[in-house]
Amino acid sequence: MENNERVVRDFIAAWPRLDVDEIVDYFAIDGVYHNMPLRVVQGHAALKVMISRFIGGWTATEWDILTLISSGDIVVAERLDRTQLGDRYVELPCCGVFEMQAGKIKALAITSAPVMALNRWVKPLAPACRAAQACS
């Protein structure tokens, strides 16, 4: 259990480095990522495409863990993400539910404050998402 929490903490700490390969390496080979409202993505190849397009315009990001709890192979992390996208700065409260397996993320579902997400992220990122076919 403690190891699962450590992996999730390390995964969250990796995002500010904006290294797609490092981020994807935290997932199992057939890992699933659902960053709502985007489409579910599965497998390292698809994860690399989606994450690289998603963070492509980011100049910086900092994720603060507000709450982290776990039970067995399930870890829940509440965060506040602070991201610079060009000249825009966004603070976005998020919550992720991780299903862990053998020290890797088997499945991850993330949700954020819906109104903020729609107004500040989804609309500005829609062209990149469509190009990556990552939006439903």
CSV table of N, CA and C in Angstrom, one decimal:
chain,number,residue,atom,x,y,z
A,1,MET,N,0.8,-1.2,0.0
A,1,MET,CA,0.0,0.0,0.0
A,1,MET,C,0.9,1.3,0.0
A,2,GLU,N,1.9,1.3,0.9
A,2,GLU,CA,2.7,2.5,0.9
A,2,GLU,C,3.5,2.7,-0.4
A,3,ASN,N,3.9,1.5,-1.0
A,3,ASN,CA,4.5,1.6,-2.3
A,3,ASN,C,3.6,2.2,-3.3
A,4,ASN,N,2.3,1.9,-3.4
A,4,ASN,CA,1.4,2.5,-4.3
A,4,ASN,C,1.3,4.0,-4.1
A,5,GLU,N,1.2,4.4,-2.9
A,5,GLU,CA,1.2,5.8,-2.6
A,5,GLU,C,2.4,6.5,-3.1
A,6,ARG,N,3.6,5.9,-2.9
A,6,ARG,CA,4.9,6.5,-3.3
A,6,ARG,C,4.9,6.6,-4.8
A,7,VAL,N,4.4,5.6,-5.5
A,7,VAL,CA,4.4,5.6,-7.0
A,7,VAL,C,3.5,6.8,-7.5
A,8,VAL,N,2.3,6.9,-6.8
A,8,VAL,CA,1.4,8.0,-7.2
A,8,VAL,C,2.1,9.4,-6.9
A,9,ARG,N,2.7,9.5,-5.8
A,9,ARG,CA,3.4,10.8,-5.4
A,9,ARG,C,4.5,11.1,-6.4
A,10,ASP,N,5.2,10.1,-6.8
A,10,ASP,CA,6.3,10.2,-7.8
A,10,ASP,C,5.7,10.6,-9.2
A,11,PHE,N,4.6,10.0,-9.6
A,11,PHE,CA,4.0,10.3,-10.8
A,11,PHE,C,3.5,11.7,-10.9
A,12,ILE,N,2.9,12.2,-9.8
A,12,ILE,CA,2.5,13.6,-9.7
A,12,ILE,C,3.7,14.5,-9.8
A,13,ALA,N,4.7,14.2,-9.1
A,13,ALA,CA,5.9,15.0,-9.1
A,13,ALA,C,6.6,15.0,-10.4
A,14,ALA,N,6.4,14.0,-11.3
A,14,ALA,CA,7.0,14.0,-12.6
A,14,ALA,C,6.4,15.0,-13.6
A,15,TRP,N,5.2,15.3,-13.4
A,15,TRP,CA,4.5,16.2,-14.4
A,15,TRP,C,5.2,17.6,-14.6
A,16,PRO,N,5.7,18.3,-13.6
A,16,PRO,CA,6.4,19.5,-13.8
A,16,PRO,C,7.6,19.5,-14.7
A,17,ARG,N,8.2,18.3,-14.9
A,17,ARG,CA,9.3,18.1,-15.8
A,17,ARG,C,8.9,18.0,-17.3
A,18,LEU,N,7.6,17.9,-17.5
A,18,LEU,CA,7.0,17.8,-18.8
A,18,LEU,C,7.7,16.8,-19.7
A,19,ASP,N,8.1,15.7,-19.2
A,19,ASP,CA,8.8,14.7,-19.9
A,19,ASP,C,7.8,13.5,-20.2
A,20,VAL,N,7.3,13.5,-21.4
A,20,VAL,CA,6.2,12.6,-21.8
A,20,VAL,C,6.6,11.1,-21.5
A,21,ASP,N,7.8,10.7,-21.9
A,21,ASP,CA,8.3,9.4,-21.7
A,21,ASP,C,8.3,9.0,-20.2
A,22,GLU,N,8.8,9.9,-19.4
A,22,GLU,CA,8.8,9.6,-18.0
A,22,GLU,C,7.4,9.5,-17.4
A,23,ILE,N,6.5,10.3,-17.8
A,23,ILE,CA,5.1,10.2,-17.3
A,23,ILE,C,4.5,8.9,-17.8
A,24,VAL,N,4.6,8.5,-19.0
A,24,VAL,CA,4.0,7.3,-19.6
A,24,VAL,C,4.6,6.1,-18.9
A,25,ASP,N,5.9,6.1,-18.5
A,25,ASP,CA,6.5,5.0,-17.9
A,25,ASP,C,5.9,4.6,-16.6
A,26,TYR,N,5.2,5.5,-16.0
A,26,TYR,CA,4.5,5.1,-14.7
A,26,TYR,C,3.3,4.2,-15.0
A,27,PHE,N,2.8,4.1,-16.2
A,27,PHE,CA,1.7,3.3,-16.5
A,27,PHE,C,2.1,1.9,-16.9
A,28,ALA,N,1.2,0.9,-16.6
A,28,ALA,CA,1.4,-0.5,-17.1
A,28,ALA,C,1.4,-0.4,-18.7
A,29,ILE,N,2.0,-1.3,-19.3
A,29,ILE,CA,2.0,-1.3,-20.8
A,29,ILE,C,0.6,-1.1,-21.4
A,30,ASP,N,-0.4,-1.8,-20.8
A,30,ASP,CA,-1.8,-1.7,-21.3
A,30,ASP,C,-2.6,-0.7,-20.4
A,31,GLY,N,-1.9,0.2,-19.7
A,31,GLY,CA,-2.6,1.1,-18.8
A,31,GLY,C,-3.6,1.9,-19.4
A,32,VAL,N,-4.6,2.3,-18.6
A,32,VAL,CA,-5.8,3.1,-19.1
A,32,VAL,C,-5.7,4.4,-18.4
A,33,TYR,N,-6.0,5.5,-19.2
A,33,TYR,CA,-6.0,6.9,-18.6
A,33,TYR,C,-7.3,7.5,-19.1
A,34,HIS,N,-8.1,8.0,-18.2
A,34,HIS,CA,-9.3,8.7,-18.6
A,34,HIS,C,-9.3,10.1,-17.9
A,35,ASN,N,-8.9,11.1,-18.6
A,35,ASN,CA,-8.8,12.4,-18.1
A,35,ASN,C,-10.1,13.1,-18.6
A,36,MET,N,-11.1,13.0,-17.8
A,36,MET,CA,-12.5,13.5,-18.2
A,36,MET,C,-12.4,15.0,-18.4
A,37,PRO,N,-13.0,15.5,-19.5
A,37,PRO,CA,-14.0,14.8,-20.4
A,37,PRO,C,-13.4,14.2,-21.7
A,38,LEU,N,-12.1,14.1,-21.7
A,38,LEU,CA,-11.4,13.5,-22.9
A,38,LEU,C,-11.7,12.0,-23.0
A,39,ARG,N,-11.5,11.5,-24.1
A,39,ARG,CA,-11.7,10.1,-24.4
A,39,ARG,C,-10.7,9.2,-23.6
A,40,VAL,N,-11.1,8.0,-23.3
A,40,VAL,CA,-10.3,7.0,-22.6
A,40,VAL,C,-9.1,6.6,-23.6
A,41,VAL,N,-7.9,6.6,-23.0
A,41,VAL,CA,-6.7,6.2,-23.8
A,41,VAL,C,-6.1,5.0,-23.1
A,42,GLN,N,-5.6,4.1,-24.0
A,42,GLN,CA,-5.0,2.8,-23.4
A,42,GLN,C,-3.8,2.5,-24.2
A,43,GLY,N,-2.7,2.1,-23.4
A,43,GLY,CA,-1.5,1.6,-24.0
A,43,GLY,C,-0.5,2.7,-24.1
A,44,HIS,N,0.8,2.4,-24.0
A,44,HIS,CA,1.9,3.4,-24.0
A,44,HIS,C,1.9,4.2,-25.3
A,45,ALA,N,1.7,3.6,-26.5
A,45,ALA,CA,1.7,4.4,-27.7
A,45,ALA,C,0.6,5.5,-27.7
A,46,ALA,N,-0.6,5.1,-27.4
A,46,ALA,CA,-1.7,6.1,-27.3
A,46,ALA,C,-1.5,7.1,-26.2
A,47,LEU,N,-1.0,6.7,-25.1
A,47,LEU,CA,-0.7,7.6,-24.0
A,47,LEU,C,0.3,8.7,-24.4
A,48,LYS,N,1.4,8.3,-25.1
A,48,LYS,CA,2.4,9.2,-25.5
A,48,LYS,C,1.8,10.3,-26.4
A,49,VAL,N,1.0,9.9,-27.3
A,49,VAL,CA,0.4,10.8,-28.3
A,49,VAL,C,-0.5,11.8,-27.5
A,50,MET,N,-1.4,11.2,-26.7
A,50,MET,CA,-2.4,12.1,-25.9
A,50,MET,C,-1.7,13.0,-25.0
A,51,ILE,N,-0.8,12.5,-24.2
A,51,ILE,CA,-0.1,13.4,-23.2
A,51,ILE,C,0.8,14.4,-23.9
A,52,SER,N,1.5,14.1,-24.9
A,52,SER,CA,2.3,15.1,-25.6
A,52,SER,C,1.5,16.2,-26.2
A,53,ARG,N,0.3,15.9,-26.8
A,53,ARG,CA,-0.6,16.9,-27.3
A,53,ARG,C,-1.2,17.7,-26.2
A,54,PHE,N,-1.6,17.0,-25.1
A,54,PHE,CA,-2.2,17.7,-24.0
A,54,PHE,C,-1.3,18.8,-23.4
A,55,ILE,N,0.0,18.4,-23.2
A,55,ILE,CA,0.9,19.3,-22.5
A,55,ILE,C,1.7,20.2,-23.5
A,56,GLY,N,1.5,20.0,-24.8
A,56,GLY,CA,2.3,20.6,-25.8
A,56,GLY,C,2.4,22.1,-25.6
A,57,GLY,N,1.4,22.8,-25.2
A,57,GLY,CA,1.5,24.3,-25.1
A,57,GLY,C,1.9,24.8,-23.7
A,58,TRP,N,2.1,23.8,-22.8
A,58,TRP,CA,2.4,24.2,-21.4
A,58,TRP,C,3.8,24.7,-21.3
A,59,THR,N,4.0,25.8,-20.6
A,59,THR,CA,5.3,26.3,-20.3
A,59,THR,C,5.8,25.9,-18.9
A,60,ALA,N,4.9,25.7,-18.1
A,60,ALA,CA,5.2,25.2,-16.7
A,60,ALA,C,4.0,24.7,-16.0
A,61,THR,N,4.2,23.8,-15.1
A,61,THR,CA,3.1,23.3,-14.3
A,61,THR,C,3.6,22.8,-12.9
A,62,GLU,N,2.7,23.0,-11.9
A,62,GLU,CA,3.1,22.6,-10.6
A,62,GLU,C,1.8,22.0,-10.0
A,63,TRP,N,1.9,20.8,-9.4
A,63,TRP,CA,0.8,20.1,-8.9
A,63,TRP,C,1.0,19.9,-7.4
A,64,ASP,N,0.1,20.4,-6.6
A,64,ASP,CA,0.1,20.2,-5.2
A,64,ASP,C,-0.9,19.1,-4.7
A,65,ILE,N,-0.4,18.2,-4.0
A,65,ILE,CA,-1.3,17.1,-3.4
A,65,ILE,C,-2.0,17.7,-2.2
A,66,LEU,N,-3.3,17.7,-2.2
A,66,LEU,CA,-4.0,18.2,-1.1
A,66,LEU,C,-4.4,17.1,-0.1
A,67,THR,N,-4.8,15.9,-0.7
A,67,THR,CA,-5.2,14.8,0.1
A,67,THR,C,-4.8,13.5,-0.7
A,68,LEU,N,-4.2,12.5,0.0
A,68,LEU,CA,-3.9,11.3,-0.7
A,68,LEU,C,-4.3,10.2,0.3
A,69,ILE,N,-5.1,9.3,-0.2
A,69,ILE,CA,-5.6,8.1,0.6
A,69,ILE,C,-5.5,6.9,-0.2
A,70,SER,N,-5.3,5.7,0.4
A,70,SER,CA,-5.3,4.5,-0.3
A,70,SER,C,-5.8,3.3,0.5
A,71,SER,N,-6.2,2.3,-0.3
A,71,SER,CA,-6.7,1.1,0.3
A,71,SER,C,-6.3,0.0,-0.7
A,72,GLY,N,-5.4,-0.9,-0.3
A,72,GLY,CA,-4.9,-1.9,-1.3
A,72,GLY,C,-4.3,-1.3,-2.5
A,73,ASP,N,-4.9,-1.7,-3.7
A,73,ASP,CA,-4.4,-1.2,-5.0
A,73,ASP,C,-5.1,0.0,-5.5
A,74,ILE,N,-5.9,0.7,-4.6
A,74,ILE,CA,-6.6,1.9,-5.0
A,74,ILE,C,-6.0,3.1,-4.3
A,75,VAL,N,-5.6,4.1,-5.0
A,75,VAL,CA,-5.1,5.3,-4.4
A,75,VAL,C,-5.9,6.5,-5.0
A,76,VAL,N,-6.3,7.4,-4.1
A,76,VAL,CA,-7.1,8.6,-4.5
A,76,VAL,C,-6.3,9.8,-4.2
A,77,ALA,N,-6.1,10.7,-5.1
A,77,ALA,CA,-5.2,11.9,-4.9
A,77,ALA,C,-6.0,13.1,-5.3
A,78,GLU,N,-6.3,14.0,-4.4
A,78,GLU,CA,-6.9,15.3,-4.6
A,78,GLU,C,-5.7,16.3,-4.8
A,79,ARG,N,-5.8,17.1,-5.9
A,79,ARG,CA,-4.7,18.0,-6.2
A,79,ARG,C,-5.2,19.4,-6.6
A,80,LEU,N,-4.3,20.3,-6.5
A,80,LEU,CA,-4.5,21.6,-7.1
A,80,LEU,C,-3.4,21.8,-8.2
A,81,ASP,N,-3.8,21.8,-9.4
A,81,ASP,CA,-2.8,22.0,-10.5
A,81,ASP,C,-2.7,23.5,-10.9
A,82,ARG,N,-1.5,23.9,-11.0
A,82,ARG,CA,-1.3,25.3,-11.4
A,82,ARG,C,-0.4,25.2,-12.7
A,83,THR,N,-1.0,25.7,-13.8
A,83,THR,CA,-0.3,25.5,-15.1
A,83,THR,C,-0.3,26.8,-15.9
A,84,GLN,N,0.8,27.0,-16.5
A,84,GLN,CA,1.0,28.1,-17.4
A,84,GLN,C,0.9,27.6,-18.8
A,85,LEU,N,0.0,28.1,-19.6
A,85,LEU,CA,-0.2,27.8,-21.0
A,85,LEU,C,-0.1,29.0,-21.8
A,86,GLY,N,1.2,29.2,-22.3
A,86,GLY,CA,1.5,30.5,-23.0
A,86,GLY,C,1.4,31.6,-22.0
A,87,ASP,N,0.5,32.6,-22.2
A,87,ASP,CA,0.4,33.7,-21.3
A,87,ASP,C,-0.8,33.5,-20.4
A,88,ARG,N,-1.4,32.3,-20.4
A,88,ARG,CA,-2.6,32.0,-19.5
A,88,ARG,C,-2.1,31.2,-18.3
A,89,TYR,N,-2.6,31.5,-17.2
A,89,TYR,CA,-2.3,30.8,-15.9
A,89,TYR,C,-3.6,30.2,-15.4
A,90,VAL,N,-3.6,28.9,-15.1
A,90,VAL,CA,-4.8,28.3,-14.7
A,90,VAL,C,-4.6,27.5,-13.4
A,91,GLU,N,-5.4,27.6,-12.4
A,91,GLU,CA,-5.5,26.8,-11.2
A,91,GLU,C,-6.7,25.9,-11.4
A,92,LEU,N,-6.4,24.6,-11.3
A,92,LEU,CA,-7.5,23.6,-11.5
A,92,LEU,C,-7.5,22.6,-10.5
A,93,PRO,N,-8.6,22.5,-9.6
A,93,PRO,CA,-8.7,21.5,-8.6
A,93,PRO,C,-9.0,20.2,-9.4
A,94,CYS,N,-8.3,19.1,-9.0
A,94,CYS,CA,-8.5,17.8,-9.6
A,94,CYS,C,-8.6,16.7,-8.6
A,95,CYS,N,-9.2,15.6,-9.0
A,95,CYS,CA,-9.1,14.4,-8.2
A,95,CYS,C,-8.9,13.2,-9.1
A,96,GLY,N,-7.9,12.4,-8.7
A,96,GLY,CA,-7.6,11.2,-9.5
A,96,GLY,C,-7.8,9.9,-8.7
A,97,VAL,N,-8.3,8.9,-9.4
A,97,VAL,CA,-8.5,7.6,-8.8
A,97,VAL,C,-7.6,6.6,-9.6
A,98,PHE,N,-6.6,6.1,-8.9
A,98,PHE,CA,-5.6,5.2,-9.5
A,98,PHE,C,-5.9,3.8,-9.1
A,99,GLU,N,-5.8,2.9,-10.1
A,99,GLU,CA,-5.8,1.4,-9.8
A,99,GLU,C,-4.4,1.0,-10.1
A,100,MET,N,-3.7,0.4,-9.1
A,100,MET,CA,-2.3,0.0,-9.2
A,100,MET,C,-2.2,-1.5,-9.4
A,101,GLN,N,-1.1,-1.8,-10.1
A,101,GLN,CA,-0.8,-3.3,-10.3
A,101,GLN,C,0.7,-3.4,-10.5
A,102,ALA,N,1.3,-4.1,-9.6
A,102,ALA,CA,2.8,-4.4,-9.7
A,102,ALA,C,3.6,-3.1,-9.8
A,103,GLY,N,3.2,-2.1,-9.0
A,103,GLY,CA,4.0,-0.9,-9.0
A,103,GLY,C,3.8,0.1,-10.2
A,104,LYS,N,2.8,-0.2,-11.0
A,104,LYS,CA,2.5,0.6,-12.2
A,104,LYS,C,1.0,1.0,-12.1
A,105,ILE,N,0.6,2.1,-12.9
A,105,ILE,CA,-0.7,2.5,-12.9
A,105,ILE,C,-1.5,1.6,-14.0
A,106,LYS,N,-2.4,0.9,-13.5
A,106,LYS,CA,-3.2,0.0,-14.4
A,106,LYS,C,-4.3,0.8,-15.0
A,107,ALA,N,-4.9,1.7,-14.2
A,107,ALA,CA,-6.0,2.5,-14.6
A,107,ALA,C,-6.0,3.8,-13.8
A,108,LEU,N,-6.3,4.9,-14.5
A,108,LEU,CA,-6.4,6.2,-13.9
A,108,LEU,C,-7.6,7.0,-14.4
A,109,ALA,N,-8.4,7.5,-13.5
A,109,ALA,CA,-9.5,8.3,-13.9
A,109,ALA,C,-9.4,9.7,-13.2
A,110,ILE,N,-9.4,10.8,-13.9
A,110,ILE,CA,-9.2,12.1,-13.4
A,110,ILE,C,-10.4,13.0,-13.7
A,111,THR,N,-10.9,13.7,-12.7
A,111,THR,CA,-11.9,14.6,-12.9
A,111,THR,C,-11.5,15.9,-12.3
A,112,SER,N,-12.1,17.0,-12.8
A,112,SER,CA,-11.7,18.3,-12.3
A,112,SER,C,-13.0,19.1,-12.2
A,113,ALA,N,-12.9,20.3,-11.6
A,113,ALA,CA,-14.1,21.2,-11.5
A,113,ALA,C,-14.6,21.4,-12.9
A,114,PRO,N,-15.8,20.9,-13.2
A,114,PRO,CA,-16.3,20.9,-14.5
A,114,PRO,C,-16.4,22.3,-15.2
A,115,VAL,N,-16.9,23.2,-14.5
A,115,VAL,CA,-17.1,24.5,-15.1
A,115,VAL,C,-15.7,25.1,-15.5
A,116,MET,N,-14.8,25.0,-14.5
A,116,MET,CA,-13.5,25.6,-14.8
A,116,MET,C,-12.8,24.8,-15.9
A,117,ALA,N,-13.0,23.5,-16.0
A,117,ALA,CA,-12.3,22.7,-17.0
A,117,ALA,C,-12.9,23.1,-18.4
A,118,LEU,N,-14.2,23.2,-18.5
A,118,LEU,CA,-14.8,23.6,-19.8
A,118,LEU,C,-14.4,24.9,-20.2
A,119,ASN,N,-14.4,25.9,-19.3
A,119,ASN,CA,-14.1,27.3,-19.7
A,119,ASN,C,-12.7,27.6,-19.9
A,120,ARG,N,-11.8,26.9,-19.1
A,120,ARG,CA,-10.4,27.3,-19.1
A,120,ARG,C,-9.5,26.3,-19.9
A,121,TRP,N,-9.8,25.1,-20.0
A,121,TRP,CA,-8.9,24.1,-20.6
A,121,TRP,C,-9.5,23.5,-21.9
A,122,VAL,N,-10.7,22.9,-21.8
A,122,VAL,CA,-11.2,22.2,-22.9
A,122,VAL,C,-11.3,23.0,-24.2
A,123,LYS,N,-11.9,24.2,-24.0
A,123,LYS,CA,-12.1,25.1,-25.2
A,123,LYS,C,-10.8,25.5,-25.8
A,124,PRO,N,-9.8,26.0,-25.0
A,124,PRO,CA,-8.5,26.4,-25.6
A,124,PRO,C,-7.7,25.3,-26.2
A,125,LEU,N,-7.9,24.1,-25.6
A,125,LEU,CA,-7.1,22.9,-26.1
A,125,LEU,C,-7.9,22.1,-27.1
A,126,ALA,N,-9.1,22.4,-27.4
A,126,ALA,CA,-9.9,21.6,-28.3
A,126,ALA,C,-9.2,21.3,-29.7
A,127,PRO,N,-8.6,22.3,-30.3
A,127,PRO,CA,-7.9,22.0,-31.6
A,127,PRO,C,-6.8,21.0,-31.5
A,128,ALA,N,-6.0,21.1,-30.4
A,128,ALA,CA,-4.9,20.1,-30.2
A,128,ALA,C,-5.5,18.7,-29.9
A,129,CYS,N,-6.6,18.7,-29.1
A,129,CYS,CA,-7.3,17.4,-28.8
A,129,CYS,C,-7.8,16.8,-30.0
A,130,ARG,N,-8.5,17.6,-30.9
A,130,ARG,CA,-9.0,17.0,-32.1
A,130,ARG,C,-7.9,16.5,-33.0
A,131,ALA,N,-6.8,17.2,-33.1
A,131,ALA,CA,-5.7,16.7,-33.9
A,131,ALA,C,-5.1,15.4,-33.4
A,132,ALA,N,-5.2,15.2,-32.0
A,132,ALA,CA,-4.7,13.9,-31.4
A,132,ALA,C,-5.8,12.9,-31.4
A,133,GLN,N,-7.0,13.3,-31.8
A,133,GLN,CA,-8.2,12.4,-31.7
A,133,GLN,C,-8.4,12.0,-30.2
A,134,ALA,N,-8.1,12.9,-29.3
A,134,ALA,CA,-8.2,12.5,-27.9
A,134,ALA,C,-9.5,13.0,-27.2
A,135,CYS,N,-10.3,13.8,-28.0
A,135,CYS,CA,-11.5,14.3,-27.4
A,135,CYS,C,-12.7,13.5,-28.0
A,136,SER,N,-13.7,13.3,-27.1
A,136,SER,CA,-14.9,12.6,-27.6
A,136,SER,C,-15.8,13.5,-28.4
